[in-house]
XYZ file of C-alpha atoms in Angstrom:
766
model
C 243.409 -8.123 49.194
C 244.055 -8.338 45.448
C 240.748 -6.596 44.777
C 241.531 -3.796 47.233
C 244.953 -3.282 45.703
C 243.477 -3.172 42.206
C 240.846 -0.623 43.223
C 243.440 1.575 44.907
C 245.483 1.791 41.755
C 242.674 2.138 39.233
C 242.117 5.471 37.496
C 238.824 7.249 38.026
C 235.985 6.238 35.694
C 235.963 9.650 34.026
C 239.676 9.512 33.339
C 239.739 5.914 32.077
C 239.851 5.428 28.319
C 240.788 2.424 26.266
C 244.305 1.048 26.504
C 244.741 1.474 22.762
C 243.798 5.137 22.914
C 246.230 5.702 25.751
C 248.936 3.912 23.819
C 248.318 6.223 20.878
C 248.407 9.324 23.077
C 251.702 8.232 24.601
C 253.266 7.224 21.295
C 256.845 8.144 20.489
C 257.980 8.486 16.882
C 261.542 9.645 17.456
C 264.276 8.095 15.327
C 266.574 5.705 17.175
C 270.064 4.417 16.508
C 270.036 2.302 13.379
C 270.282 -1.456 13.761
C 269.614 -4.741 11.996
C 267.280 -7.413 13.295
C 265.711 -10.612 11.999
C 261.942 -10.400 11.544
C 259.958 -13.038 13.421
C 259.063 -15.282 10.523
C 259.415 -19.034 10.845
C 261.940 -19.908 8.154
C 261.250 -23.251 6.419
C 263.381 -25.948 8.006
C 263.821 -29.639 8.747
C 264.968 -31.622 11.794
C 263.526 -29.118 14.262
C 262.066 -30.246 17.586
C 258.415 -29.660 18.528
C 256.707 -30.030 21.920
C 253.765 -28.619 23.869
C 254.783 -26.482 26.840
C 252.421 -27.432 29.703
C 253.544 -24.390 31.712
C 252.761 -21.689 29.175
C 250.154 -23.698 27.244
C 251.628 -23.345 23.767
C 253.674 -25.213 21.201
C 257.452 -24.735 21.303
C 259.734 -25.303 18.308
C 263.508 -25.488 18.608
C 266.322 -25.349 16.062
C 266.361 -26.931 12.632
C 268.295 -27.008 9.415
C 267.298 -23.924 7.437
C 269.440 -23.997 4.290
C 271.184 -26.320 1.909
C 274.153 -26.773 2.385
C 273.561 -27.302 6.090
C 273.024 -24.247 8.286
C 271.606 -24.937 11.753
C 269.566 -22.458 13.742
C 269.494 -22.698 17.540
C 266.520 -20.369 17.972
C 263.383 -21.038 19.998
C 259.867 -20.324 18.699
C 256.376 -20.391 20.234
C 253.026 -20.766 18.486
C 251.184 -18.146 20.522
C 247.918 -16.419 19.669
C 247.911 -17.573 16.069
C 251.517 -16.895 15.039
C 255.003 -18.317 15.481
C 257.164 -15.852 17.430
C 260.441 -15.994 19.323
C 260.178 -15.596 23.122
C 261.927 -12.537 24.512
C 265.424 -13.024 25.862
C 265.458 -16.775 25.225
C 269.036 -18.048 25.275
C 268.894 -21.537 23.769
C 271.824 -23.914 24.175
C 273.932 -25.070 21.253
C 273.339 -28.815 21.163
C 274.790 -29.496 17.732
C 272.828 -31.183 14.959
C 269.391 -32.772 15.393
C 268.566 -31.936 19.039
C 265.227 -33.373 20.190
C 262.376 -31.880 22.233
C 260.324 -33.936 24.681
C 257.678 -33.071 27.267
C 258.586 -34.098 30.788
C 255.051 -34.823 31.996
C 256.318 -35.497 35.520
C 258.070 -32.132 35.820
C 255.563 -30.313 33.561
C 258.270 -28.849 31.357
C 259.748 -28.940 27.868
C 263.206 -30.477 27.619
C 265.673 -30.283 24.748
C 268.217 -33.095 24.663
C 271.299 -33.449 22.523
C 274.971 -34.264 22.217
C 277.858 -31.825 21.913
C 281.338 -33.242 21.617
C 281.709 -35.638 24.554
C 278.622 -34.564 26.509
C 274.970 -35.564 26.512
C 272.779 -32.926 28.132
C 269.219 -31.840 28.794
C 267.931 -28.286 29.151
C 264.589 -27.081 30.475
C 262.638 -24.274 28.774
C 261.068 -21.810 31.197
C 259.425 -19.361 28.823
C 262.188 -16.810 29.283
C 265.350 -18.855 28.809
C 266.774 -22.362 28.785
C 268.326 -23.728 31.969
C 270.575 -26.800 32.279
C 268.982 -29.855 33.867
C 271.563 -32.631 33.586
C 274.662 -33.532 31.627
C 277.071 -36.457 31.524
C 280.185 -37.560 29.615
C 279.359 -39.275 26.349
C 281.738 -41.439 24.318
C 280.161 -40.317 21.046
C 278.394 -37.352 19.430
C 275.610 -38.950 17.379
C 273.276 -37.181 14.980
C 269.801 -38.225 13.793
C 268.974 -40.030 17.049
C 265.471 -40.399 18.552
C 264.109 -39.322 21.944
C 260.889 -39.810 23.915
C 259.613 -39.392 27.477
C 258.625 -42.589 29.288
C 255.662 -41.451 31.390
C 255.440 -44.668 33.422
C 259.119 -44.568 34.433
C 259.370 -40.743 34.396
C 262.524 -40.428 32.365
C 263.803 -39.299 28.987
C 264.925 -42.105 26.677
C 267.464 -41.401 23.900
C 268.615 -43.976 21.348
C 270.056 -44.363 17.851
C 271.825 -42.160 15.378
C 275.415 -42.447 14.265
C 278.815 -40.818 14.662
C 281.040 -40.627 11.563
C 279.256 -43.653 10.057
C 279.361 -45.701 13.283
C 275.988 -46.697 14.739
C 275.244 -45.763 18.349
C 273.467 -48.627 20.148
C 273.582 -47.555 23.799
C 270.382 -46.279 25.416
C 270.710 -43.029 27.379
C 268.151 -42.169 30.054
C 267.666 -39.025 32.153
C 265.523 -39.076 35.322
C 265.399 -35.283 35.521
C 268.630 -34.831 37.442
C 271.211 -37.277 36.018
C 271.994 -39.281 32.873
C 272.566 -43.039 32.774
C 273.977 -45.053 29.882
C 272.269 -48.453 29.664
C 274.251 -51.263 28.067
C 272.068 -53.413 25.807
C 272.940 -57.042 25.010
C 270.696 -57.260 21.947
C 268.290 -55.030 20.135
C 267.587 -53.134 16.923
C 270.301 -52.704 14.324
C 271.994 -49.306 14.268
C 270.057 -46.665 12.359
C 269.653 -42.960 11.646
C 266.358 -41.075 11.900
C 264.228 -43.669 13.656
C 261.147 -42.427 15.537
C 260.159 -43.183 19.128
C 257.096 -42.385 21.235
C 255.572 -43.380 24.533
C 253.087 -46.246 24.181
C 250.541 -45.610 26.927
C 248.835 -48.934 26.259
C 251.963 -50.963 26.970
C 253.577 -48.364 29.294
C 256.810 -48.543 27.321
C 258.671 -46.828 24.501
C 257.849 -47.891 20.938
C 260.374 -47.462 18.112
C 259.735 -47.874 14.387
C 261.858 -47.721 11.243
C 264.882 -45.561 10.492
C 267.706 -45.775 7.963
C 270.195 -48.610 8.464
C 273.637 -47.145 9.138
C 275.486 -49.969 7.349
C 273.377 -50.274 4.190
C 271.595 -46.922 4.054
C 268.290 -48.719 3.438
C 265.035 -47.715 5.162
C 263.667 -50.133 7.778
C 260.165 -51.247 8.793
C 260.629 -53.055 12.118
C 258.749 -52.302 15.357
C 260.425 -52.533 18.790
C 259.604 -51.688 22.405
C 261.933 -50.640 25.245
C 260.915 -51.336 28.859
C 263.927 -49.786 30.572
C 266.206 -52.807 30.415
C 265.633 -54.779 27.202
C 264.495 -54.300 23.626
C 261.696 -56.558 22.316
C 260.862 -56.892 18.637
C 257.147 -56.999 17.876
C 255.429 -58.766 14.973
C 252.218 -56.859 14.251
C 249.852 -58.144 11.579
C 250.434 -55.002 9.490
C 253.113 -52.302 9.485
C 253.875 -49.070 7.649
C 256.250 -49.313 4.683
C 259.948 -48.901 5.484
C 260.984 -45.285 6.108
C 263.164 -42.844 8.032
C 262.699 -39.259 9.172
C 259.055 -39.851 10.124
C 257.297 -38.644 13.297
C 255.555 -40.617 16.033
C 253.368 -38.958 18.696
C 251.361 -40.370 21.605
C 247.695 -39.242 21.562
C 246.555 -39.701 25.201
C 242.906 -38.961 24.387
C 242.502 -41.642 21.734
C 245.173 -43.897 23.258
C 247.067 -44.208 19.989
C 250.561 -43.513 18.671
C 250.194 -41.488 15.453
C 252.885 -41.871 12.743
C 253.143 -39.499 9.796
C 255.354 -39.165 6.728
C 259.023 -39.954 6.427
C 261.314 -40.923 3.581
C 261.221 -44.196 1.637
C 263.427 -42.886 -1.151
C 260.910 -40.092 -1.692
C 258.960 -38.138 0.964
C 255.745 -39.768 2.187
C 252.373 -38.355 3.299
C 250.669 -41.378 4.882
C 249.196 -41.608 8.390
C 249.346 -44.724 10.584
C 248.191 -45.519 14.136
C 249.552 -47.974 16.715
C 247.048 -49.267 19.296
C 249.541 -51.230 21.370
C 249.172 -54.361 19.258
C 248.900 -53.504 15.575
C 249.488 -50.751 13.043
C 246.489 -49.406 11.088
C 246.615 -47.184 8.019
C 244.376 -44.097 8.361
C 242.757 -42.755 5.192
C 242.113 -39.009 5.436
C 240.264 -36.683 3.050
C 242.975 -34.044 3.507
C 246.642 -34.716 4.180
C 249.678 -32.485 4.625
C 252.155 -32.421 1.741
C 254.632 -35.297 1.878
C 257.626 -34.588 4.083
C 260.462 -35.938 6.161
C 262.424 -34.501 9.086
C 259.415 -32.676 10.554
C 258.621 -31.996 14.204
C 255.581 -33.491 15.943
C 253.762 -33.000 19.266
C 250.380 -33.466 20.936
C 248.428 -30.288 21.766
C 246.175 -31.020 24.794
C 244.392 -27.678 24.447
C 242.901 -28.775 21.125
C 243.362 -32.549 21.467
C 245.282 -32.655 18.211
C 248.516 -34.183 16.971
C 250.540 -31.341 15.417
C 253.349 -31.490 12.850
C 255.491 -28.559 11.691
C 258.121 -27.899 9.033
C 260.134 -30.632 7.300
C 261.417 -31.295 3.796
C 259.227 -32.277 0.854
C 259.774 -32.925 -2.815
C 259.975 -29.184 -3.549
C 262.285 -28.315 -0.643
C 262.017 -27.125 2.943
C 258.666 -26.034 4.367
C 257.506 -24.079 7.411
C 253.817 -24.974 7.582
C 251.953 -26.373 10.599
C 249.209 -29.064 10.445
C 247.014 -30.812 13.017
C 245.289 -34.224 13.123
C 242.060 -34.793 15.100
C 241.982 -38.577 14.658
C 239.916 -38.428 11.492
C 241.397 -35.764 9.258
C 244.266 -33.294 8.840
C 243.769 -29.524 8.678
C 246.295 -26.755 8.177
C 246.834 -24.672 11.323
C 249.514 -22.271 10.191
C 250.609 -21.748 6.597
C 254.261 -21.545 5.632
C 255.574 -18.455 7.353
C 258.281 -17.395 4.935
C 259.463 -17.942 1.377
C 262.101 -20.620 0.872
C 265.758 -19.569 0.611
C 265.961 -17.520 -2.606
C 268.360 -15.636 -4.841
C 267.701 -13.366 -7.832
C 264.113 -12.749 -6.761
C 262.464 -9.316 -6.776
C 260.516 -7.352 -4.174
C 258.821 -3.958 -4.023
C 256.859 -1.960 -1.456
C 253.227 -1.659 -2.550
C 252.373 1.829 -1.285
C 248.699 1.447 -2.207
C 248.251 -1.572 0.067
C 251.060 -0.811 2.540
C 252.944 -4.078 2.163
C 256.050 -5.621 0.611
C 255.422 -7.989 -2.306
C 257.969 -10.588 -3.436
C 257.856 -12.691 -6.597
C 259.895 -15.495 -8.133
C 263.581 -16.169 -7.653
C 265.876 -19.148 -7.781
C 265.352 -21.893 -5.189
C 267.231 -25.217 -5.094
C 268.144 -25.225 -8.803
C 264.677 -24.275 -10.101
C 262.878 -20.957 -10.556
C 259.848 -19.982 -8.495
C 256.478 -18.541 -9.553
C 255.299 -17.808 -5.999
C 253.937 -14.463 -4.811
C 254.491 -13.488 -1.176
C 253.317 -10.605 0.998
C 255.298 -9.233 3.979
C 253.128 -7.189 6.331
C 253.018 -6.576 10.086
C 256.227 -8.519 10.557
C 255.096 -11.727 8.825
C 254.988 -13.389 5.404
C 251.867 -14.726 3.684
C 251.915 -16.861 0.559
C 249.348 -15.523 -1.909
C 247.322 -17.509 -4.440
C 246.595 -15.141 -7.356
C 244.366 -16.385 -10.180
C 247.060 -15.437 -12.702
C 250.814 -14.939 -12.389
C 253.970 -14.627 -14.464
C 255.774 -17.846 -15.316
C 258.487 -19.037 -12.946
C 261.585 -16.869 -13.341
C 264.595 -15.272 -11.705
C 266.734 -12.150 -12.298
C 263.632 -10.084 -13.160
C 262.885 -6.552 -11.899
C 259.953 -5.053 -9.979
C 258.972 -1.569 -8.804
C 255.828 0.198 -7.614
C 254.189 2.533 -10.151
C 252.594 5.202 -7.935
C 250.690 6.786 -10.826
C 248.905 3.510 -11.584
C 248.837 2.190 -8.004
C 250.353 -1.110 -9.140
C 253.611 -3.017 -8.964
C 255.262 -3.462 -12.382
C 257.341 -6.542 -13.240
C 259.432 -6.883 -16.389
C 261.558 -9.621 -17.934
C 263.719 -12.187 -16.213
C 265.102 -15.610 -17.009
C 262.559 -18.417 -17.444
C 264.093 -21.918 -17.821
C 267.075 -20.434 -19.625
C 264.995 -18.151 -21.873
C 265.046 -14.358 -21.509
C 261.567 -12.801 -21.181
C 260.211 -9.489 -22.502
C 256.791 -9.514 -20.821
C 255.298 -6.806 -18.598
C 253.048 -7.678 -15.657
C 251.202 -5.551 -13.097
C 250.086 -6.497 -9.583
C 246.923 -4.904 -8.124
C 247.012 -6.541 -4.696
C 244.979 -9.571 -5.768
C 246.301 -10.866 -9.063
C 248.860 -10.387 -11.819
C 247.781 -8.980 -15.194
C 249.795 -9.354 -18.386
C 250.119 -6.018 -20.201
C 250.026 -5.784 -24.019
C 251.953 -2.585 -24.851
C 252.575 -1.576 -28.443
C 256.302 -1.362 -27.704
C 258.534 -3.226 -25.306
C 262.218 -3.466 -24.408
C 264.085 -6.453 -25.836
C 264.045 -9.592 -23.692
C 266.551 -9.479 -20.817
C 267.438 -10.470 -17.288
C 269.614 -9.040 -14.490
C 268.454 -5.548 -15.453
C 267.624 -2.655 -13.086
C 264.306 -0.851 -12.673
C 262.841 1.885 -10.440
C 259.993 4.412 -10.368
C 260.822 8.068 -11.092
C 258.278 9.846 -8.838
C 259.204 13.287 -10.190
C 258.070 12.405 -13.720
C 255.657 9.552 -13.031
C 257.618 6.993 -15.067
C 259.149 3.581 -14.479
C 262.799 3.657 -15.589
C 264.605 0.513 -16.813
C 268.303 0.217 -17.581
C 270.652 -2.410 -19.011
C 270.814 -6.094 -18.202
C 271.684 -9.206 -20.168
C 269.928 -9.843 -23.444
C 269.752 -12.907 -25.646
C 273.111 -14.517 -26.516
C 274.526 -13.068 -23.281
C 274.736 -9.526 -24.719
C 275.274 -6.804 -22.101
C 272.873 -3.889 -22.631
C 273.099 -0.140 -21.982
C 269.670 1.040 -23.153
C 267.235 3.188 -21.161
C 263.463 2.607 -21.301
C 260.471 4.246 -19.620
C 256.999 2.894 -18.851
C 254.110 5.395 -18.617
C 251.473 2.927 -17.479
C 250.400 1.957 -20.985
C 253.452 1.649 -23.188
C 257.244 1.418 -23.159
C 259.346 4.099 -24.827
C 263.081 3.899 -25.439
C 264.948 7.020 -24.422
C 268.054 8.231 -26.246
C 270.071 10.290 -23.741
C 273.154 12.104 -24.988
C 275.215 10.311 -22.357
C 274.634 6.832 -20.922
C 276.429 4.540 -18.483
C 278.405 1.687 -20.025
C 276.587 -1.594 -20.595
C 276.183 -3.754 -17.498
C 274.084 -6.296 -15.641
C 273.277 -6.752 -11.925
C 273.414 -2.998 -11.238
C 271.677 -1.216 -8.385
C 269.018 1.355 -9.274
C 266.839 3.562 -7.041
C 264.989 6.875 -7.165
C 266.566 9.529 -4.951
C 263.443 11.415 -3.824
C 265.434 14.093 -1.983
C 267.112 15.147 -5.234
C 264.451 14.033 -7.775
C 266.807 11.858 -9.806
C 267.397 8.198 -10.562
C 270.613 6.781 -9.099
C 272.530 3.891 -10.715
C 275.478 2.169 -9.052
C 277.859 -0.742 -9.719
C 277.204 -3.852 -11.837
C 279.346 -6.127 -13.982
C 280.422 -6.403 -17.617
C 282.042 -9.286 -19.520
C 284.289 -8.909 -22.570
C 287.367 -10.690 -23.965
C 286.998 -13.489 -21.410
C 287.298 -11.017 -18.521
C 284.546 -10.019 -16.071
C 284.815 -6.407 -14.919
C 283.078 -5.359 -11.708
C 282.074 -1.703 -11.621
C 282.017 0.912 -8.877
C 280.782 3.981 -10.761
C 277.707 6.023 -9.786
C 275.385 7.763 -12.274
C 272.260 9.926 -12.022
C 269.409 10.295 -14.535
C 267.113 13.341 -14.660
C 264.804 12.132 -17.419
C 266.916 13.710 -20.134
C 270.426 12.394 -19.779
C 272.712 10.374 -17.521
C 275.484 12.118 -15.545
C 278.556 10.404 -14.134
C 278.772 11.408 -10.472
C 281.654 9.226 -9.346
C 283.878 6.767 -11.192
C 285.115 5.305 -7.902
C 284.735 5.869 -4.175
C 287.481 5.188 -1.609
C 286.488 2.232 0.539
C 283.721 1.192 -1.847
C 285.045 -1.682 -4.005
C 283.548 -2.650 -7.329
C 280.626 -5.071 -7.094
C 277.571 -6.578 -8.748
C 274.321 -7.962 -7.385
C 273.792 -5.306 -4.724
C 270.303 -4.164 -3.720
C 269.413 -0.461 -3.538
C 266.492 1.493 -2.105
C 265.670 5.012 -0.914
C 265.655 5.655 2.833
C 262.994 8.295 3.417
C 263.978 8.645 7.084
C 267.438 10.057 6.303
C 266.878 11.099 2.672
C 269.677 8.879 1.439
C 269.899 5.923 -0.934
C 271.017 2.681 0.711
C 273.030 -0.056 -1.032
C 273.357 -3.533 0.445
C 275.372 -6.633 -0.456
C 277.038 -7.656 -3.700
C 280.010 -9.663 -4.932
C 283.184 -9.442 -6.972
C 285.767 -11.916 -8.174
C 288.709 -10.784 -6.054
C 287.034 -11.065 -2.648
C 283.901 -13.182 -2.745
C 280.745 -11.565 -1.326
C 282.545 -9.035 0.898
C 279.706 -6.563 1.547
C 277.820 -7.111 4.798
C 277.803 -3.372 5.462
C 275.242 -0.846 4.289
C 276.393 2.147 2.225
C 274.457 5.429 2.013
C 274.451 7.994 -0.842
C 273.709 11.565 0.283
C 273.676 13.123 -3.173
C 277.426 13.584 -3.359
C 279.311 10.658 -1.802
C 278.845 7.123 -0.527
C 279.584 6.470 3.151
C 279.406 3.406 5.383
C 276.451 3.056 7.755
C 277.715 1.816 11.092
C 275.454 -0.731 12.789
C 275.988 -2.912 15.856
C 275.841 -6.690 15.705
C 273.963 -8.680 14.653
C 273.874 -7.973 10.924
C 273.234 -10.041 7.790
C 276.106 -12.193 6.628
C 277.781 -11.157 3.341
C 275.630 -11.963 0.321
C 274.547 -10.936 -3.151
C 271.279 -11.105 -5.129
C 269.115 -10.329 -2.102
C 266.036 -8.127 -2.305
C 265.843 -4.851 -0.410
C 262.898 -2.467 -0.301
C 261.902 0.416 1.971
C 258.676 0.112 3.983
C 257.450 3.704 4.083
C 254.948 3.119 6.901
C 257.385 1.519 9.308
C 260.471 3.471 8.232
C 262.637 0.412 7.718
C 264.445 -1.585 5.077
C 263.206 -5.133 4.463
C 265.866 -7.477 3.081
C 265.201 -11.103 2.138
C 267.283 -13.997 0.848
C 270.394 -13.847 -1.276
C 273.350 -16.146 -1.859
C 276.990 -16.622 -0.916
C 278.742 -19.325 -2.877
C 276.575 -22.436 -2.721
C 274.547 -21.166 0.265
C 271.055 -19.730 -0.135
C 269.525 -17.545 2.584
C 265.932 -17.641 3.777
C 265.828 -15.228 6.695
C 264.171 -11.813 6.656
C 266.375 -8.977 7.908
C 265.068 -5.535 8.804
C 267.229 -2.407 9.037
C 265.473 0.113 11.237
C 265.739 3.162 13.434
C 262.749 1.990 15.446
C 263.152 -0.142 18.576
C 262.785 -3.890 18.314
C 259.505 -5.191 19.676
C 259.996 -7.170 22.855
C 259.730 -7.589 26.590
C 262.861 -7.199 28.720
C 262.710 -8.258 32.393
C 264.144 -5.701 34.784
C 266.520 -6.487 37.651
C 264.885 -8.500 40.480
C 263.994 -7.107 43.892
C 265.248 -9.900 46.130
C 263.396 -8.633 49.215
C 260.069 -9.256 47.426
C 260.610 -12.909 46.590
C 258.492 -15.409 48.424
C 258.000 -18.981 47.304
C 257.656 -17.866 43.666
C 259.282 -15.342 41.364
C 256.871 -14.445 38.549
C 257.801 -12.862 35.210
C 256.012 -10.679 32.705
C 256.527 -12.224 29.237
C 255.198 -11.531 25.756
C 252.472 -13.569 24.101
C 252.857 -12.862 20.423
C 254.880 -10.052 18.896
C 254.468 -6.405 19.925
C 254.358 -4.968 16.423
C 252.078 -2.350 14.998
C 248.914 -3.980 13.685
C 249.075 -7.170 15.794
C 245.572 -7.517 17.226
C 246.564 -10.724 19.033
C 249.335 -9.255 21.191
C 249.174 -9.939 24.933
C 251.279 -10.046 28.088
C 251.719 -13.182 30.205
C 252.113 -13.293 33.981
C 254.084 -16.530 34.409
C 256.033 -18.474 36.982
C 257.178 -22.045 37.131
C 255.803 -23.381 40.430
C 252.395 -22.062 41.505
C 251.592 -22.040 45.230
C 247.918 -22.497 44.369
C 246.258 -23.949 41.234
C 244.204 -20.795 40.616
C 244.533 -17.271 41.936
C 243.667 -13.688 40.952
C 246.308 -11.570 39.239
C 246.492 -7.793 38.826
C 248.440 -6.325 35.884
C 249.832 -2.811 36.398
C 251.034 -0.792 33.391
C 252.930 2.511 33.654
C 254.302 4.947 31.075
C 257.324 5.814 33.216
C 260.115 3.539 31.973
C 262.566 4.575 34.694
C 262.992 2.471 37.838
C 260.984 4.087 40.650
C 261.720 4.403 44.335
C 258.119 3.800 45.398
C 257.762 1.146 48.088
C 254.973 -1.350 48.592
C 255.486 -2.667 52.099
C 259.103 -3.787 52.130
C 259.160 -4.163 48.329
C 260.061 -1.695 45.624
C 257.625 -1.155 42.788
C 258.940 -1.019 39.234
C 255.762 0.582 37.915
C 255.204 4.210 38.811
C 251.748 4.798 40.396
C 251.845 8.427 39.280
C 251.959 7.407 35.625
C 249.822 4.260 35.877
C 247.536 4.251 32.861
C 246.076 0.762 33.011
C 245.354 -1.970 35.528
C 243.325 -5.113 35.135
C 242.403 -8.059 37.309
C 242.209 -11.540 35.833
C 242.487 -15.139 36.987
C 245.653 -17.179 36.937
C 245.149 -20.839 36.112
C 248.143 -22.843 37.219
C 251.230 -20.896 36.196
C 249.711 -18.490 33.690
C 247.527 -15.400 33.392
C 247.182 -13.335 30.224
C 246.380 -9.662 29.585
C 245.237 -9.018 25.975
C 246.939 -5.878 24.665
C 246.117 -5.561 20.947
C 248.254 -3.040 19.076
C 246.382 -0.949 16.471
C 247.608 -0.219 12.960
C 249.098 3.161 13.973
C 252.702 3.585 12.717
C 253.365 6.366 15.238
C 253.155 3.748 17.994
C 256.562 2.428 16.991
C 258.961 3.457 19.695
C 256.464 3.394 22.558
C 257.887 1.852 25.733
C 256.149 1.185 29.027
C 256.593 -0.826 32.234
C 254.373 -3.694 33.387
C 254.286 -5.611 36.653
C 251.912 -8.147 38.201
C 250.613 -9.243 41.586
C 249.225 -12.591 42.703
C 248.656 -14.531 45.922
C 251.575 -16.121 47.778
C 250.579 -17.004 51.351
C 254.219 -17.757 52.252
C 255.457 -14.238 51.446
C 255.287 -12.244 54.686
C 257.306 -9.388 53.119
C 254.293 -8.463 51.005
C 251.465 -9.620 53.290
C 250.681 -12.789 51.374
C 251.228 -11.403 47.875
C 253.846 -12.071 45.200
C 255.122 -9.232 43.025
C 256.506 -10.129 39.628
C 259.698 -8.769 38.194
C 259.009 -5.618 36.252
C 259.317 -5.701 32.482
C 260.035 -3.008 29.937
C 257.755 -3.515 26.920
C 258.627 -2.023 23.544
C 256.268 -1.626 20.606
C 258.409 -1.976 17.515
C 258.241 -2.762 13.841
C 259.629 -6.300 13.805
């Protein structure tokens, strides 16, 4: 029946062309309403949960602490088809600090457990959203507790942590429908950040280490929990005392694998528990030392996986796997750490954003990062500038290279010039150079083929007002008849619609008073012209980022700070050649900040903004301001008369962005009527709901505009349709409808078939 249905809906052989070609032919490049969105890059974090989803056959990561001071994210991520992405429409619960993920092997589902106020609760992840499983009153709201799933007793076990310095000693258990608090007469001392795992050899829960709540000292004791009592074990050897480590049951090798933790400094050692003793495992390669990382077992690859955590140099977002003999990196860090006073530029020759340096956790960075196709990649050039912050970068179109100048290096102002060719940095040796400085402004004047530099802070904290130009070989100081007053932290951009350089805002310090500026100047290569000394509704500021928006032929300014109202600029401002005006955008939007980077991606017609600061907070998320639709899959309203014993969904596997060759669609449902069954995917270009009937059911796809169908096999709950998206910018904005069919013998309404909910798929830019 499935085969007959597929054949009936297939296009003729002569008319059939590749899906990618059809996508290109049906592309839509119209501008949309402007909006902000966070790019799908896994921000470095600690204390996130990690588990393998047996339903959708992929790793799931939840939450984590992403900044210092503490900022918790409640987002959900999947490692699908080689990249971490956020599932469409996932609505994760807010379970406070340090929620834990476990795999309910009995129910074949991922559970997140945590405490909020006076409630302990568990939620089940179903690929589309989180659903509540069980909750119960709790006398305390502990953080840094441990959780594991007891496979022999089929229940979640939660223990440890503390509330306001008071240790929590009760054991909480959830059988999948209800929570029970188990009173314990004796057991381990109260502790934060212990680790627990299921011990398949002893059919019990094993617990090791943690940080004593009373003394704050790391512990090295080993205990087991059998459902009623704790028993302390005395193995011949044990790992050194630690907290914040991970423990994971490897069912193939019948071992509990322990990695890392904190013994005063982060650790990078690997240990195994065989049910009787601990054994240290020497590996040729090991992940960087870390604490507070997530861990899980991946049965697809038979590997123990760890992700994220905090090391000696700060938070990380990398993913590693252990095969029982050695560690190997599976996914490199997905995003730069939280930064301020870094610099970024769009490399038009290589069609990517490049970021360098910045200030991270009280030290300067010398890292080079690339942002392309919605994701970050850390580069390893053979040469690079020294670590620095408050430098300036711009793309020199005449030379086809990014130019970097100056900055602050360990308290010393620099006067060096570097160029980036896509592979490495090269130090230039010009005959002339501007004096050393930092917090200056720089842009490329495309009308005259020159890099323009203005102002900044020189040695001895001198504010500068000089203008310099770089021609690709040498710097030349210009002497315009009129110049803006001296300043630092100004915004500077080339206004391509009017062929002039635009300077705005900044700060100046004199007579023990800091003055924040709101004036706007233009430079035509000969002189500077004051265009506006002030603009109503545009307060004075410093540390804003500016870039040219080729889509609307305006210059955009973002962020900044002043002394009267700290960091009050979450809203974009646009310069049209005469006045500044606010750009209205719906929520969400970046929080107020200064010293972020902002650069325009010409290919994807969007603004890429990274990092920044507000007070003592540093930001590490990547925001994109765009007029293109956000990539994603949105389920359409259900047809209740088509539901049989199952209700399948069409979900995304990977991110539907231009250039993602690994993109795919999943046909998924939670409870399969049969272990394996054929599935037909139907894809239509008509995004409106149709009135076409199939038996007693209404189709979401439109047969008249069907441009692709494919039959595949569903194994368990999942079938996948590869749908790679080519590197064709005009595809941004394409939307289409997908729906799927599979067998469901109980569904008489559709003659033994099950029809999934329809889904509207959007190809976007982030």
